[in-house]
């Protein structure tokens, strides 16, 4: 995982640079979309199945061609995502809203996106998470303002394909509950996590249980001494990255 350091509030902060959703270059070589007469396609770049609306200062999600599968709307001024934004676009597989000003996502905004696999809401102003679509494999909400009460207890439980979960640089006081077995990478660095339990990652009533898919957990930058909670990691193949002494 490549990373670089940025200066934030006078301290060095590790910012993952490899978390941007991939596929941009190959999709740019596709033919133009059928709906190039849409006002959106005069402002953005519309290719077959892909819409690129990056760094153009839009303040709302633009109307999308019916067959859109990939939406890149990074580094704009979007503040809100409404149910109506995606109510007719059920073909979406990837959405990237990184680097906007999103504070609110209406309940059900992503409810019809049954094919959506990758969603990035990184570098926004969210204090809580929306209901997430069921087929997600990658979810990135790094660098928001999310607290633990902003994540429902079963927010991730039914996401049985979720492999990559990025929640670093937020305000979480605890590790999210009911993490799916499919999870491979979990980033929780630079939050306010102060405690974990024996059931956070493992099953205290089953000493033989092993999380076979989990490859990496990052917890550095939290006010917790991981050495005091060794039983919480008994089912993991590798220890979380964090402070032990």
CSV table of N, CA, C and O in Angstrom, one decimal, residues 188-243:
chain,number,residue,atom,x,y,z
A,188,UNK,N,-8.5,1.8,10.3
A,188,UNK,CA,-9.1,2.6,11.4
A,188,UNK,C,-8.1,3.6,12.0
A,188,UNK,O,-8.3,4.0,13.1
A,189,UNK,N,-7.0,3.9,11.3
A,189,UNK,CA,-6.0,4.7,11.9
A,189,UNK,C,-6.4,6.1,12.1
A,189,UNK,O,-7.3,6.6,11.4
A,190,UNK,N,-5.9,6.8,13.1
A,190,UNK,CA,-6.1,8.2,13.5
A,190,UNK,C,-7.6,8.4,13.7
A,190,UNK,O,-8.2,9.3,13.1
A,191,UNK,N,-8.2,7.6,14.6
A,191,UNK,CA,-9.5,7.9,15.1
A,191,UNK,C,-9.4,8.2,16.6
A,191,UNK,O,-8.3,8.5,17.1
A,192,UNK,N,-10.4,8.0,17.4
A,192,UNK,CA,-10.4,8.2,18.9
A,192,UNK,C,-10.7,6.9,19.6
A,192,UNK,O,-11.4,6.9,20.6
A,193,UNK,N,-10.4,5.8,19.0
A,193,UNK,CA,-10.7,4.4,19.6
A,193,UNK,C,-9.9,4.2,20.9
A,193,UNK,O,-8.7,4.3,20.9
A,194,UNK,N,-10.7,4.0,22.0
A,194,UNK,CA,-10.1,3.8,23.3
A,194,UNK,C,-10.2,2.4,23.8
A,194,UNK,O,-9.5,2.1,24.8
A,195,UNK,N,-11.0,1.6,23.3
A,195,UNK,CA,-11.2,0.2,23.8
A,195,UNK,C,-11.7,-0.7,22.7
A,195,UNK,O,-12.3,-0.3,21.7
A,196,UNK,N,-11.4,-2.0,22.9
A,196,UNK,CA,-11.9,-3.1,22.1
A,196,UNK,C,-12.2,-4.2,23.0
A,196,UNK,O,-11.7,-4.3,24.1
A,197,UNK,N,-13.1,-5.2,22.5
A,197,UNK,CA,-13.4,-6.3,23.3
A,197,UNK,C,-12.9,-7.6,22.7
A,197,UNK,O,-12.5,-7.6,21.5
A,198,UNK,N,-13.1,-8.7,23.4
A,198,UNK,CA,-12.7,-10.0,22.8
A,198,UNK,C,-13.5,-10.4,21.6
A,198,UNK,O,-13.2,-11.3,20.9
A,199,UNK,N,-14.7,-9.8,21.5
A,199,UNK,CA,-15.6,-10.1,20.4
A,199,UNK,C,-15.5,-9.1,19.2
A,199,UNK,O,-16.3,-9.2,18.3
A,200,UNK,N,-14.7,-8.1,19.3
A,200,UNK,CA,-14.6,-7.1,18.3
A,200,UNK,C,-14.2,-7.8,16.9
A,200,UNK,O,-14.8,-7.5,15.9
A,201,UNK,N,-13.2,-8.6,16.9
A,201,UNK,CA,-12.7,-9.3,15.7
A,201,UNK,C,-13.0,-10.8,15.8
A,201,UNK,O,-13.1,-11.5,14.8
A,202,UNK,N,-12.9,-11.3,17.0
A,202,UNK,CA,-13.0,-12.8,17.3
A,202,UNK,C,-14.3,-13.2,17.9
A,202,UNK,O,-15.2,-12.4,18.0
A,203,UNK,N,-14.4,-14.4,18.3
A,203,UNK,CA,-15.5,-14.9,19.0
A,203,UNK,C,-15.1,-15.5,20.4
A,203,UNK,O,-14.4,-16.6,20.4
A,204,UNK,N,-15.4,-14.8,21.5
A,204,UNK,CA,-14.8,-15.2,22.8
A,204,UNK,C,-15.3,-16.6,23.2
A,204,UNK,O,-14.7,-17.3,24.0
A,205,UNK,N,-16.5,-17.1,22.6
A,205,UNK,CA,-17.0,-18.4,23.0
A,205,UNK,C,-16.5,-19.5,22.0
A,205,UNK,O,-17.0,-20.6,22.1
A,206,UNK,N,-15.6,-19.2,21.1
A,206,UNK,CA,-15.1,-20.2,20.2
A,206,UNK,C,-13.6,-19.9,20.0
A,206,UNK,O,-13.2,-19.1,19.2
A,207,UNK,N,-12.8,-20.7,20.7
A,207,UNK,CA,-11.4,-20.5,20.7
A,207,UNK,C,-10.7,-21.0,19.4
A,207,UNK,O,-9.6,-20.7,19.2
A,208,UNK,N,-11.5,-21.8,18.6
A,208,UNK,CA,-10.9,-22.3,17.4
A,208,UNK,C,-11.2,-21.4,16.2
A,208,UNK,O,-10.7,-21.7,15.1
A,209,UNK,N,-12.0,-20.4,16.4
A,209,UNK,CA,-12.4,-19.5,15.3
A,209,UNK,C,-11.2,-18.7,14.8
A,209,UNK,O,-10.4,-18.2,15.6
A,210,UNK,N,-11.0,-18.7,13.5
A,210,UNK,CA,-9.9,-17.9,12.8
A,210,UNK,C,-10.6,-17.1,11.7
A,210,UNK,O,-11.4,-17.6,10.9
A,211,UNK,N,-10.2,-15.8,11.7
A,211,UNK,CA,-10.6,-14.9,10.6
A,211,UNK,C,-9.6,-15.2,9.4
A,211,UNK,O,-8.5,-14.6,9.3
A,212,UNK,N,-10.0,-16.0,8.5
A,212,UNK,CA,-9.0,-16.5,7.5
A,212,UNK,C,-8.8,-15.4,6.4
A,212,UNK,O,-7.8,-15.4,5.7
A,213,UNK,N,-9.8,-14.5,6.2
A,213,UNK,CA,-9.7,-13.6,5.1
A,213,UNK,C,-8.9,-12.3,5.5
A,213,UNK,O,-8.3,-11.6,4.7
A,214,UNK,N,-8.9,-12.0,6.8
A,214,UNK,CA,-8.3,-10.7,7.3
A,214,UNK,C,-6.8,-10.7,7.1
A,214,UNK,O,-6.1,-11.5,7.7
A,215,UNK,N,-6.3,-9.8,6.3
A,215,UNK,CA,-4.9,-9.6,6.0
A,215,UNK,C,-4.3,-8.4,6.7
A,215,UNK,O,-3.1,-8.5,7.0
A,216,UNK,N,-5.0,-7.4,6.9
A,216,UNK,CA,-4.4,-6.1,7.5
A,216,UNK,C,-5.4,-5.3,8.3
A,216,UNK,O,-6.6,-5.1,7.8
A,217,UNK,N,-5.0,-4.9,9.5
A,217,UNK,CA,-5.8,-4.0,10.3
A,217,UNK,C,-4.9,-2.9,10.7
A,217,UNK,O,-3.8,-3.1,11.3
A,218,UNK,N,-5.2,-1.6,10.4
A,218,UNK,CA,-4.4,-0.5,10.8
A,218,UNK,C,-5.1,0.3,11.9
A,218,UNK,O,-6.3,0.7,11.7
A,219,UNK,N,-4.5,0.4,13.1
A,219,UNK,CA,-5.1,1.2,14.2
A,219,UNK,C,-4.1,2.2,14.8
A,219,UNK,O,-4.3,2.7,15.9
A,220,UNK,N,-3.0,2.5,14.1
A,220,UNK,CA,-2.1,3.5,14.7
A,220,UNK,C,-2.8,4.8,14.8
A,220,UNK,O,-3.7,5.2,14.0
A,221,UNK,N,-2.3,5.6,15.7
A,221,UNK,CA,-2.9,7.0,15.9
A,221,UNK,C,-4.1,7.0,16.7
A,221,UNK,O,-4.8,8.0,16.7
A,222,UNK,N,-4.5,5.9,17.4
A,222,UNK,CA,-5.6,5.9,18.3
A,222,UNK,C,-5.1,5.9,19.7
A,222,UNK,O,-4.0,5.3,20.0
A,223,UNK,N,-5.9,6.4,20.7
A,223,UNK,CA,-5.5,6.5,22.1
A,223,UNK,C,-5.7,5.1,22.8
A,223,UNK,O,-6.4,5.1,23.8
A,224,UNK,N,-5.2,4.1,22.3
A,224,UNK,CA,-5.4,2.7,22.8
A,224,UNK,C,-4.1,2.0,22.8
A,224,UNK,O,-3.4,2.0,21.8
A,225,UNK,N,-3.8,1.3,23.9
A,225,UNK,CA,-2.7,0.5,24.0
A,225,UNK,C,-3.1,-1.0,23.7
A,225,UNK,O,-3.7,-1.7,24.5
A,226,UNK,N,-2.7,-1.4,22.5
A,226,UNK,CA,-3.2,-2.7,22.0
A,226,UNK,C,-2.7,-3.9,22.8
A,226,UNK,O,-3.3,-4.9,22.9
A,227,UNK,N,-1.6,-3.7,23.5
A,227,UNK,CA,-1.0,-4.8,24.3
A,227,UNK,C,-1.9,-5.2,25.5
A,227,UNK,O,-1.9,-6.3,26.0
A,228,UNK,N,-2.9,-4.3,25.9
A,228,UNK,CA,-3.8,-4.6,26.9
A,228,UNK,C,-5.0,-5.5,26.4
A,228,UNK,O,-5.8,-5.9,27.2
A,229,UNK,N,-5.0,-5.7,25.2
A,229,UNK,CA,-6.2,-6.4,24.6
A,229,UNK,C,-5.8,-7.6,23.7
A,229,UNK,O,-6.4,-7.8,22.6
A,230,UNK,N,-4.8,-8.3,24.1
A,230,UNK,CA,-4.2,-9.4,23.2
A,230,UNK,C,-5.2,-10.4,22.9
A,230,UNK,O,-5.2,-11.0,21.8
A,231,UNK,N,-6.2,-10.7,23.8
A,231,UNK,CA,-7.2,-11.7,23.5
A,231,UNK,C,-8.1,-11.3,22.4
A,231,UNK,O,-8.7,-12.2,21.7
A,232,UNK,N,-8.2,-10.0,22.1
A,232,UNK,CA,-9.0,-9.5,21.0
A,232,UNK,C,-8.5,-9.9,19.7
A,232,UNK,O,-9.2,-9.8,18.7
A,233,UNK,N,-7.2,-10.3,19.6
A,233,UNK,CA,-6.6,-10.6,18.3
A,233,UNK,C,-6.2,-12.1,18.1
A,233,UNK,O,-5.5,-12.5,17.2
A,234,UNK,N,-6.8,-12.9,19.0
A,234,UNK,CA,-6.4,-14.3,19.0
A,234,UNK,C,-6.8,-15.1,17.8
A,234,UNK,O,-6.2,-16.1,17.4
A,235,UNK,N,-7.8,-14.6,17.1
A,235,UNK,CA,-8.3,-15.2,15.9
A,235,UNK,C,-7.6,-14.7,14.6
A,235,UNK,O,-7.9,-15.2,13.5
A,236,UNK,N,-6.8,-13.7,14.7
A,236,UNK,CA,-6.2,-13.1,13.6
A,236,UNK,C,-4.8,-13.7,13.2
A,236,UNK,O,-4.1,-14.2,14.1
A,237,UNK,N,-4.5,-13.7,11.9
A,237,UNK,CA,-3.3,-14.3,11.5
A,237,UNK,C,-2.1,-13.3,11.7
A,237,UNK,O,-0.9,-13.8,11.8
A,238,UNK,N,-2.4,-12.0,11.7
A,238,UNK,CA,-1.4,-11.0,11.9
A,238,UNK,C,-1.9,-10.0,12.9
A,238,UNK,O,-3.1,-9.7,12.9
A,239,UNK,N,-1.1,-9.4,13.7
A,239,UNK,CA,-1.5,-8.4,14.7
A,239,UNK,C,-1.8,-7.1,14.0
A,239,UNK,O,-1.2,-6.8,13.0
A,240,UNK,N,-2.8,-6.3,14.5
A,240,UNK,CA,-3.1,-5.0,14.0
A,240,UNK,C,-1.9,-4.1,14.1
A,240,UNK,O,-1.1,-4.2,15.0
A,241,UNK,N,-1.7,-3.2,13.2
A,241,UNK,CA,-0.7,-2.1,13.2
A,241,UNK,C,-1.2,-1.1,14.2
A,241,UNK,O,-2.3,-0.6,14.1
A,242,UNK,N,-0.4,-0.8,15.2
A,242,UNK,CA,-0.7,0.2,16.2
A,242,UNK,C,0.3,0.3,17.4
A,242,UNK,O,1.4,-0.3,17.2
A,243,UNK,N,-0.1,0.9,18.5
A,243,UNK,CA,0.8,1.0,19.6
A,243,UNK,C,0.6,-0.1,20.6
A,243,UNK,O,-0.5,-0.3,21.1
